[in-house]
Short mmCIF file of C-alpha atoms in Angstrom, two decimals:
data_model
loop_
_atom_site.label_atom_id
_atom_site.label_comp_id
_atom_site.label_asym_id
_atom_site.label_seq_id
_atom_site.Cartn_x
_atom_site.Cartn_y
_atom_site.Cartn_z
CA UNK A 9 115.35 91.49 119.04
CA UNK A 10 118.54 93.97 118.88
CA UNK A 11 117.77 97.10 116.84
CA UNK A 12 119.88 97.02 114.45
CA UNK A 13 118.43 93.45 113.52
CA UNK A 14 114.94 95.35 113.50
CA UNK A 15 116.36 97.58 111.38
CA UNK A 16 117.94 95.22 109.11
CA UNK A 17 114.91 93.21 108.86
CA UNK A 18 112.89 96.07 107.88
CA UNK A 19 115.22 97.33 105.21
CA UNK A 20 115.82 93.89 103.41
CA UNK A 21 112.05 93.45 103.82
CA UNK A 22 111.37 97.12 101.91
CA UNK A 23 113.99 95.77 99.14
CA UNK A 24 112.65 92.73 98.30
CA UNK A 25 109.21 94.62 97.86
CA UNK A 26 110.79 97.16 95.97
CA UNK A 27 112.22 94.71 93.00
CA UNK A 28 109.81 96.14 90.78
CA UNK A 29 112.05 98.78 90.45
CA UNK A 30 115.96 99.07 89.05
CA UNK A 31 118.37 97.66 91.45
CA UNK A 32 119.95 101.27 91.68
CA UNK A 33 116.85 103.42 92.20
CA UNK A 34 116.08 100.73 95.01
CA UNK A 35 118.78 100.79 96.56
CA UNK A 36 118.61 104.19 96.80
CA UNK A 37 115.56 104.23 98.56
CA UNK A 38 116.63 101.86 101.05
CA UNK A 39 119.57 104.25 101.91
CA UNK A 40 117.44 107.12 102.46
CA UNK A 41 114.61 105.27 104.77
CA UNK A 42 117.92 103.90 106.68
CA UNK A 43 119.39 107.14 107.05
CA UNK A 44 115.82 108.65 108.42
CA UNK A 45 115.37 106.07 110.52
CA UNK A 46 118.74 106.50 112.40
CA UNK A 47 118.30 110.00 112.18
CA UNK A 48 115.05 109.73 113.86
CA UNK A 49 116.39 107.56 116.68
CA UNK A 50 119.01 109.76 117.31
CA UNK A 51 116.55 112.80 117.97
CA UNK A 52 114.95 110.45 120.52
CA UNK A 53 115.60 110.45 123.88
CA UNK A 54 116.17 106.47 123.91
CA UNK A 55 116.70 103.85 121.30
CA UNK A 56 114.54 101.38 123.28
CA UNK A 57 113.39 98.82 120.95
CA UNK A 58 109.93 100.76 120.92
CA UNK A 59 111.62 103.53 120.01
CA UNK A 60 112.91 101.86 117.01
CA UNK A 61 109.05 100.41 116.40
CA UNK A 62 107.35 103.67 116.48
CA UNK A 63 109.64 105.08 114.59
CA UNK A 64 109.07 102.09 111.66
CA UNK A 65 105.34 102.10 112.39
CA UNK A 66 105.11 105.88 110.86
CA UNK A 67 106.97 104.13 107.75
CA UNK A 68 104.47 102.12 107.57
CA UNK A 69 105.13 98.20 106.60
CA UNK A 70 107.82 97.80 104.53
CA UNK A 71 105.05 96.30 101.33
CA UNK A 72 102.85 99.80 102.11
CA UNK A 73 105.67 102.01 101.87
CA UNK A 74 107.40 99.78 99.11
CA UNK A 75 103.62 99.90 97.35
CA UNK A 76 104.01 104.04 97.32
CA UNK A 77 107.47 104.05 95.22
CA UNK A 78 105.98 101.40 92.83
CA UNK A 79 102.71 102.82 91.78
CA UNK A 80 103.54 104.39 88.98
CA UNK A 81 104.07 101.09 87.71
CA UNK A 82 101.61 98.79 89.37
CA UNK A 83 98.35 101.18 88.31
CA UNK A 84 100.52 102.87 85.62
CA UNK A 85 101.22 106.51 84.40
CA UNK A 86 99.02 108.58 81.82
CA UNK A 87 100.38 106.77 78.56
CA UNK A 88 102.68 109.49 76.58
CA UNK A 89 100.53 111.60 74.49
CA UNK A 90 102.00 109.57 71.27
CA UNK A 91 100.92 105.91 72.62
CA UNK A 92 96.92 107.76 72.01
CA UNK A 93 96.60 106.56 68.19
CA UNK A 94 97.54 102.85 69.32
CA UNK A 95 95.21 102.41 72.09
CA UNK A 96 92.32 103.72 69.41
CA UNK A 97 93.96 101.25 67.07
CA UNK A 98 94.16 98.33 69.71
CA UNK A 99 90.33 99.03 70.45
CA UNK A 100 89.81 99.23 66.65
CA UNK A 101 91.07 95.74 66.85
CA UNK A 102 89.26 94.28 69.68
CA UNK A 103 85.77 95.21 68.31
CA UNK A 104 86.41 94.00 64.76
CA UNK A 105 87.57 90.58 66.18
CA UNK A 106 84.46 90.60 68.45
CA UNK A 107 82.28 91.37 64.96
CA UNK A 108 84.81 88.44 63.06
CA UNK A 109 83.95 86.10 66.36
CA UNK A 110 79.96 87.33 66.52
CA UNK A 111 79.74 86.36 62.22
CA UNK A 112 81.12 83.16 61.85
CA UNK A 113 80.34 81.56 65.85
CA UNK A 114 76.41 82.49 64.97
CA UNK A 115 76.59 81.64 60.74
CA UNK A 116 78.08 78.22 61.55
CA UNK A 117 75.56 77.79 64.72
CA UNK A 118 72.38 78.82 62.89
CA UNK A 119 73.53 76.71 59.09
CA UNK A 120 73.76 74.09 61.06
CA UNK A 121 71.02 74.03 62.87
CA UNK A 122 69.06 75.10 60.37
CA UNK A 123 70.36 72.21 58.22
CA UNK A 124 68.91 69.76 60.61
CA UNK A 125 65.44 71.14 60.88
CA UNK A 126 65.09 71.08 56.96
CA UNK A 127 66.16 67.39 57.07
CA UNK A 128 63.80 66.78 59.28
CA UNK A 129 60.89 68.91 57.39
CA UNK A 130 61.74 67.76 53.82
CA UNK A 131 63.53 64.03 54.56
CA UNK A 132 63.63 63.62 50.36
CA UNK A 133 65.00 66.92 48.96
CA UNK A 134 67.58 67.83 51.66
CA UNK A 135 70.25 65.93 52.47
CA UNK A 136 73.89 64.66 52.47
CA UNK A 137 75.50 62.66 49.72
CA UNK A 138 78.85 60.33 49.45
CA UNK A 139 79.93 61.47 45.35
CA UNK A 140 82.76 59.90 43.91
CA UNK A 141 83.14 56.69 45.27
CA UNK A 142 83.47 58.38 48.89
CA UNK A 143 85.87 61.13 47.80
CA UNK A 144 84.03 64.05 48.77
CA UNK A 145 80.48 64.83 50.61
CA UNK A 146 78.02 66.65 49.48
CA UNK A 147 75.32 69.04 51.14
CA UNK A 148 72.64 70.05 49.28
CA UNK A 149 69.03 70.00 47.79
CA UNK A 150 67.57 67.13 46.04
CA UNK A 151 70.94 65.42 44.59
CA UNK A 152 70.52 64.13 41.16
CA UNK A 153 73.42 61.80 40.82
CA UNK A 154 72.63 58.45 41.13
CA UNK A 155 75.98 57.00 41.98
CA UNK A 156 76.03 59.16 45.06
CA UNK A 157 74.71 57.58 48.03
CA UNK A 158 73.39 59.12 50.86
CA UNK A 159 74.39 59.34 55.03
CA UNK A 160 71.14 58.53 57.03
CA UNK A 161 69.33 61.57 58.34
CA UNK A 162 68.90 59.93 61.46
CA UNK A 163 72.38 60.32 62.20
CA UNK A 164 73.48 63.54 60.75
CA UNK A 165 70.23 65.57 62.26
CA UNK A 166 71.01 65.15 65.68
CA UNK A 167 74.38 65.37 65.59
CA UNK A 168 73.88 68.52 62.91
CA UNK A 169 71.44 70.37 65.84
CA UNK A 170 73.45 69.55 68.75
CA UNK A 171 76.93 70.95 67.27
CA UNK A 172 74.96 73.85 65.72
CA UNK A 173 73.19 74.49 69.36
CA UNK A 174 76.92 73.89 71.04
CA UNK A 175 78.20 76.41 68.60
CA UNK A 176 75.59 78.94 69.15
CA UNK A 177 75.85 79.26 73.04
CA UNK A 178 79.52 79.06 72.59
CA UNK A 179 79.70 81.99 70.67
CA UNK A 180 77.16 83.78 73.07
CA UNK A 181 79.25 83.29 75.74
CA UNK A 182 82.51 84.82 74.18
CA UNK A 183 80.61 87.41 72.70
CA UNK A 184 79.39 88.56 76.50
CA UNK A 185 83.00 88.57 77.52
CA UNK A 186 84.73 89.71 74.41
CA UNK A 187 82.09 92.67 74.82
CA UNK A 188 83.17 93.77 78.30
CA UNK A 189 86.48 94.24 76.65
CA UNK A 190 85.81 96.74 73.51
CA UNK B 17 89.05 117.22 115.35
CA UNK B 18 85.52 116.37 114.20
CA UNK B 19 85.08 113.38 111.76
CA UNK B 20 84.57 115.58 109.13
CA UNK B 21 87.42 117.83 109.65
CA UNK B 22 89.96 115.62 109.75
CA UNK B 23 88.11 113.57 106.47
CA UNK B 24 88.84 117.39 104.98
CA UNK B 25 91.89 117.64 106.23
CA UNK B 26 92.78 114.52 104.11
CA UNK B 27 91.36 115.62 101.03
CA UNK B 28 92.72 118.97 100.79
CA UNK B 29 95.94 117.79 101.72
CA UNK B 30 95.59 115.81 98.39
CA UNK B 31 95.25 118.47 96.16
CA UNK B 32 98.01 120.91 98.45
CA UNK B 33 100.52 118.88 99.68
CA UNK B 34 102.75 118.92 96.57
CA UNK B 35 102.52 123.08 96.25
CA UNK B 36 103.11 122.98 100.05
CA UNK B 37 106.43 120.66 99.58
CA UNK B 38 107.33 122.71 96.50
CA UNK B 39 107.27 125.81 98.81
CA UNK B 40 109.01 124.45 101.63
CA UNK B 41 111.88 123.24 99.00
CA UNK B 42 111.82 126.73 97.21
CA UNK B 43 113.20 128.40 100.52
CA UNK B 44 115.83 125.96 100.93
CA UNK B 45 117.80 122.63 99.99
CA UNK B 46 116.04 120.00 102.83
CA UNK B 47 116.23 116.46 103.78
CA UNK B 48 113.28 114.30 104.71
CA UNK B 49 113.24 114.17 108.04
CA UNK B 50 113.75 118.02 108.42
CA UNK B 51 111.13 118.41 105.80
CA UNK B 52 108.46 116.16 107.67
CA UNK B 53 109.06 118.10 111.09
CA UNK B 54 108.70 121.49 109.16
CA UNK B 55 105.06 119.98 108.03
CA UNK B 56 104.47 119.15 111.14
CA UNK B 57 104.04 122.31 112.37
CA UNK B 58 101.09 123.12 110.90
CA UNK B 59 98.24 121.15 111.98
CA UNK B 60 96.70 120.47 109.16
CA UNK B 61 99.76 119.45 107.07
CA UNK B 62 100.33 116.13 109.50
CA UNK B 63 101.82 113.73 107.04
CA UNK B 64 103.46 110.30 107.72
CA UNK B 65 106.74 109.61 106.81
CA UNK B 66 105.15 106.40 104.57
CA UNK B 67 103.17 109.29 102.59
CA UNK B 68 106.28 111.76 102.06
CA UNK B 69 109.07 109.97 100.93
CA UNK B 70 106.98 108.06 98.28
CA UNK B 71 105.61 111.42 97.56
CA UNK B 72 109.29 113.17 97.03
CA UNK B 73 110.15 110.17 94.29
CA UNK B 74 107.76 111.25 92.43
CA UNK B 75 108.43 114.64 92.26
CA UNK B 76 111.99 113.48 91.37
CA UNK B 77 110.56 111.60 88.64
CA UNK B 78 108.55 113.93 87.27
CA UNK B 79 111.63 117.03 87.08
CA UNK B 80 110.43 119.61 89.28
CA UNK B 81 112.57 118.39 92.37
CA UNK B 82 115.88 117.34 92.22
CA UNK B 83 118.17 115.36 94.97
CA UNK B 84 121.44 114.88 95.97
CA UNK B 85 123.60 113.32 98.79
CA UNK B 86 125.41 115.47 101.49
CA UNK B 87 127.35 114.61 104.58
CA UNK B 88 128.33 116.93 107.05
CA UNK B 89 130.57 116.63 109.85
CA UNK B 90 130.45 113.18 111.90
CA UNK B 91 126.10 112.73 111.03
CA UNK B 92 124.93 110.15 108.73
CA UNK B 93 125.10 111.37 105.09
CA UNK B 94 121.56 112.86 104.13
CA UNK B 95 119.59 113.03 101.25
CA UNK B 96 118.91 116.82 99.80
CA UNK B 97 115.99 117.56 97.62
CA UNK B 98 115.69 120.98 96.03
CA UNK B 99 113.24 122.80 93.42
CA UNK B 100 114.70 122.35 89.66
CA UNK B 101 113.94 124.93 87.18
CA UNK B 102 110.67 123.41 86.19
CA UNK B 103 109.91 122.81 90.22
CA UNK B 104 110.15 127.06 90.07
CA UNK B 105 108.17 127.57 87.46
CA UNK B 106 105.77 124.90 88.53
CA UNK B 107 105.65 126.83 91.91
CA UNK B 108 105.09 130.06 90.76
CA UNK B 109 102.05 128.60 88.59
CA UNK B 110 100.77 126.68 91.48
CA UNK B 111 101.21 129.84 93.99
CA UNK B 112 98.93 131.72 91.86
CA UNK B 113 96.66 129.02 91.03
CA UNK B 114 95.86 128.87 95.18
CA UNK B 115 95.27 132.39 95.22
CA UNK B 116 92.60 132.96 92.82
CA UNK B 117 91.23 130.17 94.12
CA UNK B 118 90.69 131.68 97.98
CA UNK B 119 90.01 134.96 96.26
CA UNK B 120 87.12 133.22 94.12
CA UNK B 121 86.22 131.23 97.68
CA UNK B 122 86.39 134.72 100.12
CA UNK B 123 83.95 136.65 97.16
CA UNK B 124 81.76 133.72 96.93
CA UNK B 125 81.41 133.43 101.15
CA UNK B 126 81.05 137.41 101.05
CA UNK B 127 78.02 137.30 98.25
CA UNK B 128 76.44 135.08 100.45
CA UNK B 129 76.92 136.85 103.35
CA UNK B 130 75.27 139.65 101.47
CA UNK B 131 72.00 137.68 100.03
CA UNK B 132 70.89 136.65 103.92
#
């Protein structure tokens, strides 16, 4: 390969890597590695092609040295002393959602749940009711009103402890992962 | 070198290399390449090219170095760094920071030297 096409390759390599950063800042950088490296091969006794290789392989590869000018924003600078209040605040948030997500995932679980094992303990007083023609349901102990007519526990049971059981492991789970985060 | 010398070598170049550059900059305007072979005479100070110019933007970017383009004669224009204000300060600071720091090291070697 010429040298200069080594050369070129290199530098168009380093800018591509480098398009985290402005156009202007990274273009500057590419001037000053091109300038070095043809000042370096003109201290050299010959611009051999291995010349031109060594001289690159101190640069390192064009993503290495491109990864050392883009740090900053890759891994990220100490946040400005200002940002501190809203990283406590974002925290703040994280761990009252995780408290919000830990209430109502485990209520809902263990009601329902719960609901099914009374069913199943005291068939007659616990249960749930069509009222008003089939308007609305109701849940609760030993319904009085005769024109309401009630769902079959051996429906509603199952289905009650399964989506209660779902619900609890569900919640588990986000709760071990929303915890890793707070 | 020794394993361990040159794994020293690499970590005390981490916390020195930026007070060393400072220094180098504080005597005079320099370009990279001119900068790297001054480094290079020291043998512990043997930095790649990959670690210094990546190490110069971000003493650009954080004030205490600042750069500018020069061409002279017929060569290839270069890029200058030199100490800003705050690179002087910073400097000075650093310059006495390293001293109390041998002078702590040399009293601690010599109290030991005295308790065998």
């Amino acid at each position: 390969m010429a040298r200069s096409k080594l050369i070129h390759n290199y530098l168009s390599e380093l800018e591509i890597y480098l398009s985290r950063i402005s156009e202007v800042q990274a273009l500057e950088v590419v001037q000053e590695i091109e300038s070095h490296i043809y000042e370096a091969l003109s201290l050299r006794e010959s611009s051999e092609n291995t010349e031109i290789k060594s001289i690159l392989a101190k640069l390192g590869t064009p993503r290495e040295l491109a990864a050392g000018y883009i740090e900053h924003i890759t891994i990220g600078v100490a946040p400005p002393k200002g940002l501190k209040p809203l990283l406590k605040f974002k925290k703040g948030v994280s761990r009252s959602f995780y408290y919000l997500v830990y209430t109502i995932g485990f209520g809902i679980g263990f009601i329902l749940v719960v609901a099914a094992m009374l069913k199943m303990i005291t068939p007659s007083l616990f249960g749930v009711w069509y009222a008003e023609h089939g308007n609305s349901l109701v849940v609760s102990f030993n319904q009085s009103d005769y024109s309401a007519q009630e769902i079959p526990a051996i429906w509603l049971a199952p289905i009650s402890a399964m989506i209660g059981t779902g619900i609890l492991y569900l919640t588990y789970k986000i709760c071990r992962i929303l915890k890793r985060h707070i | 070198m020794e394993p361990f010398e040159h794994k020293w070598d690499v970590q005390f170049r981490k916390g020195t290399l930026e007070m060393v550059i400072l220094a180098l900059l504080g005597q005079k305007a320099q370009f990279g390449l001119r900068l790297l072979q001054n480094l290079h005479q020291f043998e512990t100070m043997k930095i790649t090219e990959g670690t210094l110019y990546p190490l110069l933007d971000r003493l650009k970017r954080e004030g205490v170095v600042e750069s500018y383009w020069l061409q002279e004669g017929e060569s290839r224009p270069r890029k200058y760094y030199r100490l800003s204000e705050v690179g002087k300060d910073k400097l000075d600071g650093l310059k006495a920071r390293w001293q109390k720091s041998v002078k702590d090291i040399n009293q601690l070697f010599h109290q030991c030297k005295i308790e065998e």
